[in-house]
CSV table of C-alpha atoms in Angstrom, one decimal:
chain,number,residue,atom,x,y,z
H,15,UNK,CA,6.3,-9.2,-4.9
H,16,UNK,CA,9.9,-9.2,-4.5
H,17,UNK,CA,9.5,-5.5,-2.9
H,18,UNK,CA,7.1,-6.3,-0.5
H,19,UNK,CA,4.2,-8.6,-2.0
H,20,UNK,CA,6.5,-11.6,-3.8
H,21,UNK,CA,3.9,-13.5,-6.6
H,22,UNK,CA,5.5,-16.1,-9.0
H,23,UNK,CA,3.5,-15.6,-12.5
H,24,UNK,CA,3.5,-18.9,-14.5
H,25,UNK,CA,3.0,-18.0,-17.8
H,26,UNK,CA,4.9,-17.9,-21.2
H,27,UNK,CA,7.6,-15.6,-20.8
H,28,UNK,CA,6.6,-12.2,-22.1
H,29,UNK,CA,3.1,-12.3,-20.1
H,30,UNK,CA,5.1,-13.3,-17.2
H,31,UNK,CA,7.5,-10.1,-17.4
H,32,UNK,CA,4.9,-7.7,-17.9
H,33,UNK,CA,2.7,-9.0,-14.8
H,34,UNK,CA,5.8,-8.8,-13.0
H,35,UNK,CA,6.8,-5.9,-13.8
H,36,UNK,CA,3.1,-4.5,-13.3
H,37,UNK,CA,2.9,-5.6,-9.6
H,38,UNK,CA,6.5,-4.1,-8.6
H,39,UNK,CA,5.0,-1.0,-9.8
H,40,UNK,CA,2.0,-1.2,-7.9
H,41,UNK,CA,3.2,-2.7,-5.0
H,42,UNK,CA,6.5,-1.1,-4.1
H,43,UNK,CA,10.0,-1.9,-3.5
H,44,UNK,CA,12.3,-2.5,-0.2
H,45,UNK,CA,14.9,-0.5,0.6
H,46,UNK,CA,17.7,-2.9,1.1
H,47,UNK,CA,17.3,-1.6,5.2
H,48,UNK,CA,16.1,-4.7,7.3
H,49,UNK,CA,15.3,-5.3,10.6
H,50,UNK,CA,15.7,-8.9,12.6
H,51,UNK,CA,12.1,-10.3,12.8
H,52,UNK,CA,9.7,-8.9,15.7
H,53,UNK,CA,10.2,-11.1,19.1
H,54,UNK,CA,6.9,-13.4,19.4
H,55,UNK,CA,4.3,-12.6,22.3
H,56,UNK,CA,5.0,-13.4,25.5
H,57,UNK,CA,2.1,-14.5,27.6
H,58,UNK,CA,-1.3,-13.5,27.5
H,59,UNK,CA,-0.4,-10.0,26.8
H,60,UNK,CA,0.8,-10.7,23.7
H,61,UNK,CA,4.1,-8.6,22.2
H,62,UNK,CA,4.9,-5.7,23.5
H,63,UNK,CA,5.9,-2.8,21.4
H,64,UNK,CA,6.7,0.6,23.9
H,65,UNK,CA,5.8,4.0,21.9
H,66,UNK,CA,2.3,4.2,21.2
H,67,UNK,CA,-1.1,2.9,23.5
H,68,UNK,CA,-2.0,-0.6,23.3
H,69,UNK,CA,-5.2,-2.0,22.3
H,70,UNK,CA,-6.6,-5.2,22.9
H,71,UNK,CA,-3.5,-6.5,24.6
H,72,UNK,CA,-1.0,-4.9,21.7
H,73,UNK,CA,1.2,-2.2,21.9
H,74,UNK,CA,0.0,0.0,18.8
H,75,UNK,CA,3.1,1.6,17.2
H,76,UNK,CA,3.1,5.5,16.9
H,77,UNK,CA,1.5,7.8,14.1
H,78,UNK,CA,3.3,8.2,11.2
H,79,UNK,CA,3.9,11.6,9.7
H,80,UNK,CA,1.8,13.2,7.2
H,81,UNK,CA,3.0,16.9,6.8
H,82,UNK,CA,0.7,18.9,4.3
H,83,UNK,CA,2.3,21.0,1.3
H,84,UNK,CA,2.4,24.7,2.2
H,85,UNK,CA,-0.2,26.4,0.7
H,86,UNK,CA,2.4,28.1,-1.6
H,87,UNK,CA,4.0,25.7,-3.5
H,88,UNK,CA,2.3,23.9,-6.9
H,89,UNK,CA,1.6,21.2,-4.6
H,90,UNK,CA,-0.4,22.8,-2.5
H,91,UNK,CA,-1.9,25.2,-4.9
H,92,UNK,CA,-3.7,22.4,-7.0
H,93,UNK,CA,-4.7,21.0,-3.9
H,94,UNK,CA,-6.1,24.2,-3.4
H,95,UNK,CA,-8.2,24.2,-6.5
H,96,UNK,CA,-9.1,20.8,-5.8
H,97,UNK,CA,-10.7,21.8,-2.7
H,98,UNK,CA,-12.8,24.6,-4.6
H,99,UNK,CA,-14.2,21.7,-6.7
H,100,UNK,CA,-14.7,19.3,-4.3
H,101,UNK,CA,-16.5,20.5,-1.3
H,102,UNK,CA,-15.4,19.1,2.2
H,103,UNK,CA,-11.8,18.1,0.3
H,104,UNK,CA,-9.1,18.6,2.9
H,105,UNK,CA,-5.4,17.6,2.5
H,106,UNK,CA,-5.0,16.3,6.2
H,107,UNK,CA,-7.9,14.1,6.5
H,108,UNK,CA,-7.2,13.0,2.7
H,109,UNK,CA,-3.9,11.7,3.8
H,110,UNK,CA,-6.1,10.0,7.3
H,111,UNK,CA,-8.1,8.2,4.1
H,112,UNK,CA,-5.0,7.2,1.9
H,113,UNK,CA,-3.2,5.7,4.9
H,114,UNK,CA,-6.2,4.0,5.8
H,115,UNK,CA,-6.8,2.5,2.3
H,116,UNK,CA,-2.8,1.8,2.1
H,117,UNK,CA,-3.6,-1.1,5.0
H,118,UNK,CA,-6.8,-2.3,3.9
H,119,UNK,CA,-5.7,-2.6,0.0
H,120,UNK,CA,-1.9,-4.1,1.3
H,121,UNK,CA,-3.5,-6.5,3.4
H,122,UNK,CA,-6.6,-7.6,1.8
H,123,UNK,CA,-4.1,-8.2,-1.2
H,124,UNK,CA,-2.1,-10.3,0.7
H,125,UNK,CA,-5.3,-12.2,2.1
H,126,UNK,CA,-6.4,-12.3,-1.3
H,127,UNK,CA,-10.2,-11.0,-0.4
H,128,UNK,CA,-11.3,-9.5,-4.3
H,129,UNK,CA,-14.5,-8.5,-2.4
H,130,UNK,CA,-11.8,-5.7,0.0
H,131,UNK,CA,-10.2,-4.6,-3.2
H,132,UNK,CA,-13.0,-3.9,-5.8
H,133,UNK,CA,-14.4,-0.8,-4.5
H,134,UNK,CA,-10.5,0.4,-3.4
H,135,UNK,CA,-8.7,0.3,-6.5
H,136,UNK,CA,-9.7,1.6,-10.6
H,137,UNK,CA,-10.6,-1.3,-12.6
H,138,UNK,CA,-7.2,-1.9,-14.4
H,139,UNK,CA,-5.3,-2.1,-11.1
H,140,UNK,CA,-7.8,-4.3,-9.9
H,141,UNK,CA,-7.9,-6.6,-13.1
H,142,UNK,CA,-3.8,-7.0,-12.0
H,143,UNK,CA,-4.5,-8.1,-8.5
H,144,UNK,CA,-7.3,-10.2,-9.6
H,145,UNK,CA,-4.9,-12.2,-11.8
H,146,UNK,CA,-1.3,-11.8,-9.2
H,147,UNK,CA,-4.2,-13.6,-6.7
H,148,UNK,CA,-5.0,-16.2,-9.1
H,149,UNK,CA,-2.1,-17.0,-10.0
H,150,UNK,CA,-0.7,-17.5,-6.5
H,151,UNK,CA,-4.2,-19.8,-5.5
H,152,UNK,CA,-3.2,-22.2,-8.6
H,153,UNK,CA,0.7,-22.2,-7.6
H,154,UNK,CA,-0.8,-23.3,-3.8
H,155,UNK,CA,1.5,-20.1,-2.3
H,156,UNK,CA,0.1,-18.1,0.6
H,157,UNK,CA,1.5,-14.8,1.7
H,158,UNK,CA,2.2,-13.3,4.9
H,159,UNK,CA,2.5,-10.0,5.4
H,160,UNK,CA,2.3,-7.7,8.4
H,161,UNK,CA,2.3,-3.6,8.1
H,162,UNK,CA,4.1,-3.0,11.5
H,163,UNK,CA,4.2,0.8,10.9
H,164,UNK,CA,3.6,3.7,8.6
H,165,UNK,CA,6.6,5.9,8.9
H,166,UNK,CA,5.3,8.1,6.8
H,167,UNK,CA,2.7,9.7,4.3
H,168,UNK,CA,3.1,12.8,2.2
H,169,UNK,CA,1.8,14.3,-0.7
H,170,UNK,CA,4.1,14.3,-3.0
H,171,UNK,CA,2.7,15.5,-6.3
H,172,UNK,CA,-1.3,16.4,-7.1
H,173,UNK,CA,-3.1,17.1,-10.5
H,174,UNK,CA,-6.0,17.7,-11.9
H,175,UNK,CA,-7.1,16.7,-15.5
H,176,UNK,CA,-10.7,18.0,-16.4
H,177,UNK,CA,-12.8,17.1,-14.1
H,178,UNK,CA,-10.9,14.3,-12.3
H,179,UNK,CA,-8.1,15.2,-9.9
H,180,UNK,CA,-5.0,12.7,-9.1
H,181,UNK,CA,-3.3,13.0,-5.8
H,182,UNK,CA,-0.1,11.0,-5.4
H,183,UNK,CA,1.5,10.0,-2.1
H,184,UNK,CA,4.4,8.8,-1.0
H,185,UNK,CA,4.2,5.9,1.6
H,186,UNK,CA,7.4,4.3,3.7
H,187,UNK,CA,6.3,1.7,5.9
H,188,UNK,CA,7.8,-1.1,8.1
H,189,UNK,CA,6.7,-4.4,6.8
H,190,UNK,CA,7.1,-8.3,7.2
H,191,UNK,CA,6.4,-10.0,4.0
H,192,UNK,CA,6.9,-13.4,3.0
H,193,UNK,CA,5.4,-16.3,1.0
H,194,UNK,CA,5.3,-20.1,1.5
H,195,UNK,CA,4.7,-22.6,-1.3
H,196,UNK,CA,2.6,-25.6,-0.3
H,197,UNK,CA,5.3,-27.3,1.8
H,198,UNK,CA,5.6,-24.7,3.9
H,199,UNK,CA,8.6,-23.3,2.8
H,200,UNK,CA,9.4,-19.1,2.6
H,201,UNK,CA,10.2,-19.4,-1.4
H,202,UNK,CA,10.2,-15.3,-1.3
H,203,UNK,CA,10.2,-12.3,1.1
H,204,UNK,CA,11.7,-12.3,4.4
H,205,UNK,CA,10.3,-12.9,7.8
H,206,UNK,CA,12.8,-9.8,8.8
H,207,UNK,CA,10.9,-6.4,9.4
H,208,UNK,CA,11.9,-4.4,6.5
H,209,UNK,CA,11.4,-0.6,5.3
H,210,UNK,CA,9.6,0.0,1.8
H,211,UNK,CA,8.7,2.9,0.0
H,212,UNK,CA,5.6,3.2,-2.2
H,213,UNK,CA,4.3,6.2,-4.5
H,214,UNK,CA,1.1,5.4,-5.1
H,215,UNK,CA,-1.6,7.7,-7.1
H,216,UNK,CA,-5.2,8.1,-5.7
H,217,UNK,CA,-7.8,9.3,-8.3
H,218,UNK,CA,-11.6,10.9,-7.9
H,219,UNK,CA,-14.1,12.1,-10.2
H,220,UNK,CA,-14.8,15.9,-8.2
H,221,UNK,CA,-18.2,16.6,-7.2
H,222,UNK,CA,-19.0,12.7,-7.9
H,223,UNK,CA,-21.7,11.1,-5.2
H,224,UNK,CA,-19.0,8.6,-4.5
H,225,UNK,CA,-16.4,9.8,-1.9
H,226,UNK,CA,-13.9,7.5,-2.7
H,227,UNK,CA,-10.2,8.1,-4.1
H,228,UNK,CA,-9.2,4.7,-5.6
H,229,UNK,CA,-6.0,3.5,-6.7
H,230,UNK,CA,-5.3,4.0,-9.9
H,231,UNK,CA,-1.5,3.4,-10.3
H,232,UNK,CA,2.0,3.3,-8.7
H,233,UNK,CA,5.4,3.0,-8.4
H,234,UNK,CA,8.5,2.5,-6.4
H,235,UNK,CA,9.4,5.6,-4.1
């Protein structure tokens, strides 16, 4: 996508807008701040990035920030209720899970492994990826993308419909994203870090054996 995961759609016209259109929505849009491109690793260390512990020979970049709604505000009163209906539901380590599912779902996108996205994502959203990842196997395009960072992840609006609750949570990352065509060439993206913002909306079935919030829609933040 142009914001972040680039995918060319060749169909007729008005499919082709409303794929488009579908995958900014789900996958966020840039902010219009970029950085130059990380430096490349250096020896047998690999790159160095000071601020956070490094594993396996890579400087790990800090936690991001994930303040909870106080417990007074609408936010933070249906997440209350939520937690009445769903036992061991608990903002904090919600937002450990969302930020967790925020890598595996960008990057297993970008890899195009279906197998990482099923059990992430509602079927609708995955029936979109299915077809954005098609359509850039048949075009011979491969992308690139690397989350640097998660600046942040917050709550930003939660709501609960019957007996399913939706939590929606705003995401700015640090991201390099780019795709080649079959030559080689970057046809879209840019290999320059860049910050993007992502609302994306989390849904669950309370009380449900299943544990998992999936990914039921989004939207530029």
């Amino acid at each position: 996508m142009h914001t972040g995961f680039p995918v060319d759609i060749v169909l007729l016209a008005l499919v082709a807008g409303f794929l488009v259109l579908r995958l900014r929505s789900v996958l966020g849009r840039r902010t219009g701040y970029e950085r130059p491109p990380m430096p490349e690793p250096t020896g047998a260390g690999g790159m160095q990035r000071p601020g956070g512990p490094v594993i396996e020979g890579v400087a790990e970049p800090p936690r991001s920030t994930r303040p909870v709604p106080a417990p007074h505000t609408v936010v933070g009163q249906t997440l209350a209720r939520i937690a009445q209906a769903e036992r061991g539901f608990d903002p904090a380590r919600f937002l450990d899970g969302a930020e967790a599912s925020f890598r595996r779902i960008v990057l297993a996108f970008a890899a195009g492994d279906l197998a990482a996205l099923r059990p992430l994502l509602t079927p609708g959203v995955f029936a979109t990826f299915e077809q954005a990842v098609a359509q850039r196997a048949e075009a011979g395009e491969t992308q690139h993308t690397e989350i640097v960072r998660i600046v942040e992840a917050t709550i930003d609006e939660a709501e609960l419909l019957g007996g399913e609750a939706v939590i929606v949570v705003r995401f700015v990352s640090d991201q390099q994203n780019y795709t080649r065509d079959r030559q080689g060439q970057v046809i879209a993206g840019t290999e320059a870090m860049t910050e993007i913002v992502d609302l994306w909306s989390f849904e669950k079935s309370l009380g449900a054996a299943d544990p998992t919030w999936r990914l039921a829609a989004a939207r530029s933040g």
